[in-house]
PDB file of C-alpha atoms in Angstrom:
ATOM      1  CA  UNK A 246       5.819  -2.593   4.580  1.00  0.00           C
ATOM      2  CA  UNK A 247       2.789  -1.926   3.673  1.00  0.00           C
ATOM      3  CA  UNK A 248       0.616  -1.016   6.469  1.00  0.00           C
ATOM      4  CA  UNK A 249      -3.112  -2.659   6.994  1.00  0.00           C
ATOM      5  CA  UNK A 250      -5.347  -1.278   9.426  1.00  0.00           C
ATOM      6  CA  UNK A 251      -9.338  -2.682   9.501  1.00  0.00           C
ATOM      7  CA  UNK A 252     -12.426  -1.482  11.701  1.00  0.00           C
ATOM      8  CA  UNK A 253     -15.281  -2.551  12.420  1.00  0.00           C
ATOM      9  CA  UNK A 254     -17.546  -0.989  15.012  1.00  0.00           C
ATOM     10  CA  UNK A 255     -20.535  -2.987  15.006  1.00  0.00           C
ATOM     11  CA  UNK A 256     -23.995  -1.083  14.528  1.00  0.00           C
ATOM     12  CA  UNK A 257     -22.956   2.132  15.274  1.00  0.00           C
ATOM     13  CA  UNK A 258     -21.003   4.607  13.089  1.00  0.00           C
ATOM     14  CA  UNK A 259     -18.140   6.368  14.063  1.00  0.00           C
ATOM     15  CA  UNK A 260     -15.400   9.480  12.949  1.00  0.00           C
ATOM     16  CA  UNK A 261     -12.095   8.114  12.093  1.00  0.00           C
ATOM     17  CA  UNK A 262     -10.328  11.073  12.662  1.00  0.00           C
ATOM     18  CA  UNK A 263      -8.695   9.749  15.150  1.00  0.00           C
ATOM     19  CA  UNK A 264      -6.297   7.686  13.393  1.00  0.00           C
ATOM     20  CA  UNK A 265      -5.796   8.778  10.132  1.00  0.00           C
ATOM     21  CA  UNK A 266      -4.659  12.336  11.383  1.00  0.00           C
ATOM     22  CA  UNK A 267      -4.920  13.084  15.238  1.00  0.00           C
ATOM     23  CA  UNK A 268      -2.283  10.978  16.652  1.00  0.00           C
ATOM     24  CA  UNK A 269       1.234  11.715  17.196  1.00  0.00           C
ATOM     25  CA  UNK A 270       1.918   8.139  14.882  1.00  0.00           C
ATOM     26  CA  UNK A 271      -1.306   9.060  12.432  1.00  0.00           C
ATOM     27  CA  UNK A 272      -1.325   7.408   9.604  1.00  0.00           C
ATOM     28  CA  UNK A 273      -0.211  10.658   7.664  1.00  0.00           C
ATOM     29  CA  UNK A 274       2.394  10.381  10.014  1.00  0.00           C
ATOM     30  CA  UNK A 275       2.534   6.932   9.014  1.00  0.00           C
ATOM     31  CA  UNK A 276       2.982   7.905   5.415  1.00  0.00           C
ATOM     32  CA  UNK A 277       6.054  10.329   5.694  1.00  0.00           C
ATOM     33  CA  UNK A 278       8.250   6.663   5.854  1.00  0.00           C
ATOM     34  CA  UNK A 279       5.956   4.619   3.446  1.00  0.00           C
ATOM     35  CA  UNK A 280       5.367   7.203   0.786  1.00  0.00           C
ATOM     36  CA  UNK A 281       4.276   5.854  -1.871  1.00  0.00           C
ATOM     37  CA  UNK A 282       0.243   6.259  -1.245  1.00  0.00           C
ATOM     38  CA  UNK A 283      -2.315   6.332   1.093  1.00  0.00           C
ATOM     39  CA  UNK A 284      -5.996   6.256   1.577  1.00  0.00           C
ATOM     40  CA  UNK A 285      -9.223   5.255   3.476  1.00  0.00           C
ATOM     41  CA  UNK A 286     -12.046   2.865   2.578  1.00  0.00           C
ATOM     42  CA  UNK A 287     -15.691   4.083   4.177  1.00  0.00           C
ATOM     43  CA  UNK A 288     -19.348   3.106   3.696  1.00  0.00           C
ATOM     44  CA  UNK A 289     -22.049   5.165   3.653  1.00  0.00           C
ATOM     45  CA  UNK A 290     -25.525   4.954   5.944  1.00  0.00           C
ATOM     46  CA  UNK A 291     -26.793   3.388   2.561  1.00  0.00           C
ATOM     47  CA  UNK A 292     -24.079   0.915   2.593  1.00  0.00           C
ATOM     48  CA  UNK A 293     -22.205   2.050  -0.309  1.00  0.00           C
ATOM     49  CA  UNK A 294     -18.906   2.262  -0.520  1.00  0.00           C
ATOM     50  CA  UNK A 295     -16.493   5.271  -0.099  1.00  0.00           C
ATOM     51  CA  UNK A 296     -12.590   5.329  -0.940  1.00  0.00           C
ATOM     52  CA  UNK A 297     -10.129   8.792  -0.705  1.00  0.00           C
ATOM     53  CA  UNK A 298      -6.922   7.973  -1.901  1.00  0.00           C
ATOM     54  CA  UNK A 299      -4.515   9.915  -3.622  1.00  0.00           C
ATOM     55  CA  UNK A 300      -0.428   8.500  -5.028  1.00  0.00           C
ATOM     56  CA  UNK A 301       0.790  10.801  -2.460  1.00  0.00           C
ATOM     57  CA  UNK A 302       2.085  10.598   0.851  1.00  0.00           C
ATOM     58  CA  UNK A 303      -0.885  11.236   2.833  1.00  0.00           C
ATOM     59  CA  UNK A 304       0.219  14.366   5.320  1.00  0.00           C
ATOM     60  CA  UNK A 305       1.264  15.985   1.452  1.00  0.00           C
ATOM     61  CA  UNK A 306      -2.194  15.888   0.618  1.00  0.00           C
ATOM     62  CA  UNK A 307      -4.247  18.314   1.954  1.00  0.00           C
ATOM     63  CA  UNK A 308      -8.055  16.776  -0.099  1.00  0.00           C
ATOM     64  CA  UNK A 309      -6.907  13.067   2.273  1.00  0.00           C
ATOM     65  CA  UNK A 310      -6.568  15.533   4.716  1.00  0.00           C
ATOM     66  CA  UNK A 311     -10.281  16.563   4.281  1.00  0.00           C
ATOM     67  CA  UNK A 312     -12.084  14.257   4.456  1.00  0.00           C
ATOM     68  CA  UNK A 313     -10.188  12.415   7.615  1.00  0.00           C
ATOM     69  CA  UNK A 314     -11.810  14.687   9.368  1.00  0.00           C
ATOM     70  CA  UNK A 315     -15.705  13.986   8.455  1.00  0.00           C
ATOM     71  CA  UNK A 316     -15.346  10.247   7.300  1.00  0.00           C
ATOM     72  CA  UNK A 317     -17.898   8.181   9.639  1.00  0.00           C
ATOM     73  CA  UNK A 318     -18.691   4.426   9.192  1.00  0.00           C
ATOM     74  CA  UNK A 319     -19.275   1.311  10.806  1.00  0.00           C
ATOM     75  CA  UNK A 320     -16.302  -0.153   9.186  1.00  0.00           C
ATOM     76  CA  UNK A 321     -13.089   1.372   7.664  1.00  0.00           C
ATOM     77  CA  UNK A 322     -10.060   0.501   5.747  1.00  0.00           C
ATOM     78  CA  UNK A 323      -6.682   2.143   5.294  1.00  0.00           C
ATOM     79  CA  UNK A 324      -3.978   1.317   4.200  1.00  0.00           C
ATOM     80  CA  UNK A 325      -0.456   3.294   3.752  1.00  0.00           C
ATOM     81  CA  UNK A 326       1.302   1.803   0.239  1.00  0.00           C
ATOM     82  CA  UNK A 327       4.924   1.903  -0.091  1.00  0.00           C
ATOM     83  CA  UNK A 328       5.259   0.299  -3.156  1.00  0.00           C
ATOM     84  CA  UNK A 329       6.251  -3.415  -4.773  1.00  0.00           C
ATOM     85  CA  UNK A 330       4.609  -3.715  -8.298  1.00  0.00           C
ATOM     86  CA  UNK A 331       2.811  -1.219 -10.533  1.00  0.00           C
ATOM     87  CA  UNK A 332       3.928   2.622 -10.627  1.00  0.00           C
ATOM     88  CA  UNK A 333       2.858   5.879  -7.938  1.00  0.00           C
ATOM     89  CA  UNK A 334      -0.885   6.303  -9.351  1.00  0.00           C
ATOM     90  CA  UNK A 335      -3.808   6.706  -8.121  1.00  0.00           C
ATOM     91  CA  UNK A 336      -5.077   3.091  -9.453  1.00  0.00           C
ATOM     92  CA  UNK A 337      -2.155   1.241  -8.259  1.00  0.00           C
ATOM     93  CA  UNK A 338      -3.118   2.763  -5.073  1.00  0.00           C
ATOM     94  CA  UNK A 339      -5.161   1.088  -2.394  1.00  0.00           C
ATOM     95  CA  UNK A 340      -8.091   0.238  -1.200  1.00  0.00           C
ATOM     96  CA  UNK A 341      -9.519  -0.834  -4.450  1.00  0.00           C
ATOM     97  CA  UNK A 342     -13.697  -1.465  -4.723  1.00  0.00           C
ATOM     98  CA  UNK A 343     -15.348  -4.546  -6.756  1.00  0.00           C
ATOM     99  CA  UNK A 344     -19.613  -5.247  -6.081  1.00  0.00           C
ATOM    100  CA  UNK A 345     -19.520  -3.041  -3.833  1.00  0.00           C
ATOM    101  CA  UNK A 346     -16.468  -4.237  -1.423  1.00  0.00           C
ATOM    102  CA  UNK A 347     -13.190  -2.756  -0.266  1.00  0.00           C
ATOM    103  CA  UNK A 348      -9.437  -4.513  -0.105  1.00  0.00           C
ATOM    104  CA  UNK A 349      -6.336  -3.752   0.844  1.00  0.00           C
ATOM    105  CA  UNK A 350      -3.303  -6.124   0.777  1.00  0.00           C
ATOM    106  CA  UNK A 351       0.577  -6.168   2.505  1.00  0.00           C
ATOM    107  CA  UNK A 352       2.625  -8.762   0.085  1.00  0.00           C
ATOM    108  CA  UNK A 353       3.851  -9.887  -2.952  1.00  0.00           C
ATOM    109  CA  UNK A 354       3.085 -13.136  -4.613  1.00  0.00           C
ATOM    110  CA  UNK A 355       5.222 -13.559  -8.215  1.00  0.00           C
ATOM    111  CA  UNK A 356       3.509 -15.143 -11.898  1.00  0.00           C
ATOM    112  CA  UNK A 357       0.978 -12.438 -12.644  1.00  0.00           C
ATOM    113  CA  UNK A 358       0.805 -13.383 -16.225  1.00  0.00           C
ATOM    114  CA  UNK A 359      -0.331 -16.784 -15.047  1.00  0.00           C
ATOM    115  CA  UNK A 360      -3.352 -15.236 -12.473  1.00  0.00           C
ATOM    116  CA  UNK A 361      -4.172 -12.804 -16.050  1.00  0.00           C
ATOM    117  CA  UNK A 362      -4.911 -16.116 -17.613  1.00  0.00           C
ATOM    118  CA  UNK A 363      -7.194 -17.479 -14.661  1.00  0.00           C
ATOM    119  CA  UNK A 364      -9.396 -13.731 -14.265  1.00  0.00           C
ATOM    120  CA  UNK A 365      -9.550 -14.259 -18.007  1.00  0.00           C
ATOM    121  CA  UNK A 366     -10.799 -17.853 -18.033  1.00  0.00           C
ATOM    122  CA  UNK A 367     -13.518 -16.730 -15.204  1.00  0.00           C
ATOM    123  CA  UNK A 368     -14.446 -13.417 -17.108  1.00  0.00           C
ATOM    124  CA  UNK A 369     -13.481 -10.393 -14.889  1.00  0.00           C
ATOM    125  CA  UNK A 370     -10.200  -9.208 -16.318  1.00  0.00           C
ATOM    126  CA  UNK A 371     -12.369  -6.122 -16.518  1.00  0.00           C
ATOM    127  CA  UNK A 372     -11.841  -5.648 -13.086  1.00  0.00           C
ATOM    128  CA  UNK A 373      -8.333  -4.903 -12.962  1.00  0.00           C
ATOM    129  CA  UNK A 374      -7.284  -1.522 -13.832  1.00  0.00           C
ATOM    130  CA  UNK A 375      -4.084  -0.702 -13.015  1.00  0.00           C
ATOM    131  CA  UNK A 376      -0.424  -3.087 -12.488  1.00  0.00           C
ATOM    132  CA  UNK A 377      -0.974  -4.268  -8.950  1.00  0.00           C
ATOM    133  CA  UNK A 378      -0.444  -7.947  -7.937  1.00  0.00           C
ATOM    134  CA  UNK A 379      -3.153  -6.517  -5.061  1.00  0.00           C
ATOM    135  CA  UNK A 380      -5.828  -5.626  -7.278  1.00  0.00           C
ATOM    136  CA  UNK A 381      -5.208  -9.614  -9.428  1.00  0.00           C
ATOM    137  CA  UNK A 382      -5.405 -10.805  -5.826  1.00  0.00           C
ATOM    138  CA  UNK A 383      -8.967  -8.649  -5.148  1.00  0.00           C
ATOM    139  CA  UNK A 384     -10.182  -9.980  -8.751  1.00  0.00           C
ATOM    140  CA  UNK A 385      -9.957 -13.561  -8.458  1.00  0.00           C
ATOM    141  CA  UNK A 386     -11.643 -13.457  -4.585  1.00  0.00           C
ATOM    142  CA  UNK A 387     -14.212 -11.270  -6.469  1.00  0.00           C
ATOM    143  CA  UNK A 388     -14.318 -14.154  -8.939  1.00  0.00           C
ATOM    144  CA  UNK A 389     -14.824 -16.643  -7.026  1.00  0.00           C
ATOM    145  CA  UNK A 390     -17.448 -14.979  -4.607  1.00  0.00           C
ATOM    146  CA  UNK A 391     -19.759 -14.646  -7.696  1.00  0.00           C
ATOM    147  CA  UNK A 392     -18.973 -18.622  -8.534  1.00  0.00           C
ATOM    148  CA  UNK A 393     -20.231 -18.964  -4.760  1.00  0.00           C
ATOM    149  CA  UNK A 394     -23.460 -16.827  -5.447  1.00  0.00           C
ATOM    150  CA  UNK A 395     -21.930 -13.928  -2.884  1.00  0.00           C
ATOM    151  CA  UNK A 396     -19.688 -15.618  -0.135  1.00  0.00           C
ATOM    152  CA  UNK A 397     -16.858 -13.450   0.160  1.00  0.00           C
ATOM    153  CA  UNK A 398     -15.900 -15.948   2.528  1.00  0.00           C
ATOM    154  CA  UNK A 399     -15.924 -18.956  -0.040  1.00  0.00           C
ATOM    155  CA  UNK A 400     -14.708 -16.117  -2.521  1.00  0.00           C
ATOM    156  CA  UNK A 401     -11.518 -15.669   0.138  1.00  0.00           C
ATOM    157  CA  UNK A 402     -10.689 -19.626   0.560  1.00  0.00           C
ATOM    158  CA  UNK A 403     -11.038 -20.589  -2.734  1.00  0.00           C
ATOM    159  CA  UNK A 404      -8.061 -17.892  -3.828  1.00  0.00           C
ATOM    160  CA  UNK A 405      -6.072 -18.114  -1.189  1.00  0.00           C
ATOM    161  CA  UNK A 406      -6.059 -22.092  -1.802  1.00  0.00           C
ATOM    162  CA  UNK A 407      -5.807 -21.665  -5.680  1.00  0.00           C
ATOM    163  CA  UNK A 408      -2.750 -19.110  -5.726  1.00  0.00           C
ATOM    164  CA  UNK A 409      -1.469 -21.184  -1.973  1.00  0.00           C
ATOM    165  CA  UNK A 410      -1.183 -24.372  -5.165  1.00  0.00           C
ATOM    166  CA  UNK A 411      -0.720 -22.377  -8.606  1.00  0.00           C
ATOM    167  CA  UNK A 412       1.441 -19.353  -7.986  1.00  0.00           C
ATOM    168  CA  UNK A 413       5.532 -18.052  -6.215  1.00  0.00           C
ATOM    169  CA  UNK A 414       3.824 -16.748  -2.887  1.00  0.00           C
ATOM    170  CA  UNK A 415       5.620 -14.250  -0.497  1.00  0.00           C
ATOM    171  CA  UNK A 416       3.383 -12.751   1.839  1.00  0.00           C
ATOM    172  CA  UNK A 417      -0.793 -12.810   0.944  1.00  0.00           C
ATOM    173  CA  UNK A 418      -2.115 -11.035   3.970  1.00  0.00           C
ATOM    174  CA  UNK A 419      -5.694  -8.377   3.113  1.00  0.00           C
ATOM    175  CA  UNK A 420      -8.695  -7.327   5.036  1.00  0.00           C
ATOM    176  CA  UNK A 421     -11.353  -6.957   3.171  1.00  0.00           C
ATOM    177  CA  UNK A 422     -14.662  -4.600   4.519  1.00  0.00           C
ATOM    178  CA  UNK A 423     -18.473  -4.007   3.481  1.00  0.00           C
ATOM    179  CA  UNK A 424     -20.472  -1.937   5.632  1.00  0.00           C
ATOM    180  CA  UNK A 425     -21.636  -5.361   7.855  1.00  0.00           C
ATOM    181  CA  UNK A 426     -18.447  -7.717   7.768  1.00  0.00           C
ATOM    182  CA  UNK A 427     -14.727  -7.731   7.683  1.00  0.00           C
ATOM    183  CA  UNK A 428     -12.621 -10.483   6.783  1.00  0.00           C
ATOM    184  CA  UNK A 429      -8.926 -10.330   7.377  1.00  0.00           C
ATOM    185  CA  UNK A 430      -6.270 -13.350   6.415  1.00  0.00           C
ATOM    186  CA  UNK A 431      -2.606 -14.122   7.350  1.00  0.00           C
ATOM    187  CA  UNK A 432      -0.740 -16.434   4.609  1.00  0.00           C
ATOM    188  CA  UNK A 433       1.353 -17.054   5.603  1.00  0.00           C
ATOM    189  CA  UNK A 434       3.073 -16.180   8.067  1.00  0.00           C
ATOM    190  CA  UNK A 435       5.903 -13.816   6.718  1.00  0.00           C
ATOM    191  CA  UNK A 436       4.206 -10.908   7.666  1.00  0.00           C
ATOM    192  CA  UNK A 437       2.504 -10.012  11.106  1.00  0.00           C
ATOM    193  CA  UNK A 438      -1.036  -9.486  12.300  1.00  0.00           C
ATOM    194  CA  UNK A 439      -2.731  -8.744  14.627  1.00  0.00           C
ATOM    195  CA  UNK A 440      -6.458  -8.302  16.591  1.00  0.00           C
ATOM    196  CA  UNK A 441      -8.093  -6.723  19.644  1.00  0.00           C
ATOM    197  CA  UNK A 442     -11.828  -7.282  20.590  1.00  0.00           C
ATOM    198  CA  UNK A 443     -12.761  -4.823  22.968  1.00  0.00           C
ATOM    199  CA  UNK A 444     -15.608  -4.798  24.757  1.00  0.00           C
ATOM    200  CA  UNK A 445     -18.280  -2.169  25.302  1.00  0.00           C
ATOM    201  CA  UNK A 446     -17.607   0.124  28.413  1.00  0.00           C
ATOM    202  CA  UNK A 447     -20.816   0.775  30.251  1.00  0.00           C
ATOM    203  CA  UNK A 448     -19.539   3.263  32.636  1.00  0.00           C
ATOM    204  CA  UNK A 449     -20.683   6.729  31.594  1.00  0.00           C
ATOM    205  CA  UNK A 450     -17.415   8.329  31.838  1.00  0.00           C
ATOM    206  CA  UNK A 451     -15.108   5.948  30.089  1.00  0.00           C
ATOM    207  CA  UNK A 452     -11.730   7.205  29.332  1.00  0.00           C
ATOM    208  CA  UNK A 453     -10.972   7.820  25.544  1.00  0.00           C
ATOM    209  CA  UNK A 454      -9.642   4.774  23.572  1.00  0.00           C
ATOM    210  CA  UNK A 455      -5.973   6.147  23.445  1.00  0.00           C
ATOM    211  CA  UNK A 456      -3.622   3.177  21.956  1.00  0.00           C
ATOM    212  CA  UNK A 457      -0.320   3.496  20.890  1.00  0.00           C
ATOM    213  CA  UNK A 458       2.721   1.984  19.444  1.00  0.00           C
ATOM    214  CA  UNK A 459       6.140   3.266  18.017  1.00  0.00           C
ATOM    215  CA  UNK A 460       4.409   2.859  14.664  1.00  0.00           C
ATOM    216  CA  UNK A 461      -0.105   3.931  15.116  1.00  0.00           C
ATOM    217  CA  UNK A 462      -1.494   6.168  17.937  1.00  0.00           C
ATOM    218  CA  UNK A 463      -5.679   6.107  18.111  1.00  0.00           C
ATOM    219  CA  UNK A 464      -7.114   8.227  20.043  1.00  0.00           C
ATOM    220  CA  UNK A 465     -11.064   8.468  20.455  1.00  0.00           C
ATOM    221  CA  UNK A 466     -13.986   9.485  22.303  1.00  0.00           C
ATOM    222  CA  UNK A 467     -16.333   7.923  19.874  1.00  0.00           C
ATOM    223  CA  UNK A 468     -15.155   4.608  20.475  1.00  0.00           C
ATOM    224  CA  UNK A 469     -14.624   4.979  24.321  1.00  0.00           C
ATOM    225  CA  UNK A 470     -18.077   3.147  25.039  1.00  0.00           C
ATOM    226  CA  UNK A 471     -18.928   0.832  22.288  1.00  0.00           C
ATOM    227  CA  UNK A 472     -17.645  -2.398  21.676  1.00  0.00           C
ATOM    228  CA  UNK A 473     -15.046  -3.067  17.989  1.00  0.00           C
ATOM    229  CA  UNK A 474     -12.771  -5.017  16.815  1.00  0.00           C
ATOM    230  CA  UNK A 475      -9.370  -3.953  15.484  1.00  0.00           C
ATOM    231  CA  UNK A 476      -7.529  -5.821  12.725  1.00  0.00           C
ATOM    232  CA  UNK A 477      -4.029  -3.907  12.211  1.00  0.00           C
ATOM    233  CA  UNK A 478      -0.538  -5.008  11.193  1.00  0.00           C
ATOM    234  CA  UNK A 479       0.907  -4.683  14.696  1.00  0.00           C
ATOM    235  CA  UNK A 480      -0.586  -4.192  17.942  1.00  0.00           C
ATOM    236  CA  UNK A 481      -0.983  -0.761  18.686  1.00  0.00           C
ATOM    237  CA  UNK A 482      -0.912  -0.199  22.475  1.00  0.00           C
ATOM    238  CA  UNK A 483      -0.069  -2.665  25.497  1.00  0.00           C
ATOM    239  CA  UNK A 484      -3.272  -3.662  26.115  1.00  0.00           C
ATOM    240  CA  UNK A 485      -2.549  -7.525  26.988  1.00  0.00           C
ATOM    241  CA  UNK A 486      -5.983  -8.661  24.763  1.00  0.00           C
ATOM    242  CA  UNK A 487      -4.118  -8.008  21.552  1.00  0.00           C
ATOM    243  CA  UNK A 488      -3.192 -11.531  19.743  1.00  0.00           C
ATOM    244  CA  UNK A 489      -1.371 -12.383  17.225  1.00  0.00           C
ATOM    245  CA  UNK A 490      -3.400 -13.990  14.079  1.00  0.00           C
ATOM    246  CA  UNK A 491      -1.607 -17.602  13.138  1.00  0.00           C
ATOM    247  CA  UNK A 492      -0.339 -18.172   9.899  1.00  0.00           C
ATOM    248  CA  UNK A 493      -2.887 -19.386   7.487  1.00  0.00           C
ATOM    249  CA  UNK A 494      -5.610 -17.806   9.842  1.00  0.00           C
ATOM    250  CA  UNK A 495      -8.836 -16.245   8.053  1.00  0.00           C
ATOM    251  CA  UNK A 496     -10.734 -14.188  10.135  1.00  0.00           C
ATOM    252  CA  UNK A 497     -14.267 -12.595   9.505  1.00  0.00           C
ATOM    253  CA  UNK A 498     -16.705 -10.312  11.786  1.00  0.00           C
ATOM    254  CA  UNK A 499     -20.051 -10.282  11.362  1.00  0.00           C
ATOM    255  CA  UNK A 500     -22.176  -7.222  11.573  1.00  0.00           C
ATOM    256  CA  UNK A 501     -22.368  -8.266  16.232  1.00  0.00           C
ATOM    257  CA  UNK A 502     -18.753  -8.357  16.526  1.00  0.00           C
ATOM    258  CA  UNK A 503     -18.922 -12.070  16.548  1.00  0.00           C
ATOM    259  CA  UNK A 504     -15.605 -13.036  14.967  1.00  0.00           C
ATOM    260  CA  UNK A 505     -14.686 -16.332  13.995  1.00  0.00           C
ATOM    261  CA  UNK A 506     -10.796 -17.535  13.011  1.00  0.00           C
ATOM    262  CA  UNK A 507     -10.031 -20.461  10.928  1.00  0.00           C
ATOM    263  CA  UNK A 508      -7.411 -22.096   8.769  1.00  0.00           C
ATOM    264  CA  UNK A 509      -8.999 -23.400   5.557  1.00  0.00           C
ATOM    265  CA  UNK A 510      -5.670 -22.841   3.290  1.00  0.00           C
ATOM    266  CA  UNK A 511      -2.808 -25.373   2.938  1.00  0.00           C
ATOM    267  CA  UNK A 512      -0.433 -25.319   5.444  1.00  0.00           C
ATOM    268  CA  UNK A 513       2.671 -23.545   3.192  1.00  0.00           C
ATOM    269  CA  UNK A 514       2.682 -22.470   0.023  1.00  0.00           C
ATOM    270  CA  UNK A 515       3.965 -25.030  -2.463  1.00  0.00           C
ATOM    271  CA  UNK A 516       5.952 -22.578  -4.199  1.00  0.00           C
ATOM    272  CA  UNK A 517       7.624 -20.414  -1.241  1.00  0.00           C
ATOM    273  CA  UNK A 518       9.461 -16.810  -1.809  1.00  0.00           C
ATOM    274  CA  UNK A 519      11.645 -15.273   0.375  1.00  0.00           C
ATOM    275  CA  UNK A 520      13.285 -11.785   0.226  1.00  0.00           C
ATOM    276  CA  UNK A 521      15.816 -12.967  -1.412  1.00  0.00           C
ATOM    277  CA  UNK A 522      14.258 -13.956  -4.118  1.00  0.00           C
ATOM    278  CA  UNK A 523      12.760 -10.844  -5.193  1.00  0.00           C
ATOM    279  CA  UNK A 524      13.262  -7.952  -7.255  1.00  0.00           C
ATOM    280  CA  UNK A 525      15.331  -5.014  -5.354  1.00  0.00           C
ATOM    281  CA  UNK A 526      12.345  -2.759  -4.583  1.00  0.00           C
ATOM    282  CA  UNK A 527      10.153  -5.635  -4.402  1.00  0.00           C
ATOM    283  CA  UNK A 528      11.961  -6.951  -1.362  1.00  0.00           C
ATOM    284  CA  UNK A 529      12.962  -3.204   0.233  1.00  0.00           C
ATOM    285  CA  UNK A 530       8.776  -3.265   0.022  1.00  0.00           C
ATOM    286  CA  UNK A 531       8.286  -6.055   2.014  1.00  0.00           C
ATOM    287  CA  UNK A 532      10.977  -5.718   5.376  1.00  0.00           C
ATOM    288  CA  UNK A 533       9.496  -4.953   7.995  1.00  0.00           C
TER     289      UNK A 533
END
């Protein structure tokens, strides 16, 4: 199953090396299990988006390692791909960039021809460069955000609600980032998505962040004192403050690290899918 990771560090830019490379179960190590591509999205001091990605497992990509040691940002978005739709190419590798925003998706849904018609009606078909359902979902969010005068939360709400009503859906979990904000969706409740809010540590002797799980381990001095919010496919350590987002949740993390959780989507998709409904390759990509 693809792995999602998002981090908001507020106004303080931090390095990403701690969870990309240095940990025993880093993003690079995870790519040995989900080897169809890996990428990380960040923003520079001017708020411009940057994406470092390859259709290779991260552990095989020396350029990825070089980038990971120097990247700094206030928000991060990372994705390790287990392909369900689209070839193993650069254009199909997450994260995707549109309108200066970054996006990654973990899930699957069907009837892409119907969605392509919707995108054409909105005049955004040219935003889709590859073959994935994920990039199409992002294009619909972008179109709806434009229609809402740049309101990303409203764009996500309208896009997810339309897909939930009109298309067969297995999972639409996603993270979308800008330099100042992070949004995440768990919909419906097929795959888990978790959140951790870490308060600032006032002590000058604050211990490094050291977060572990069977899938991810993160270690960072940069984040030891600063407050930050994490979104991840699974809890990263045994901190009891990790909590699973409810099915149907839309999360918004603002520049001050304020977290708002709403449930604006239909309770269930009109046309829910199970693993048995998916193609063998898609079903393999969606197993935990």
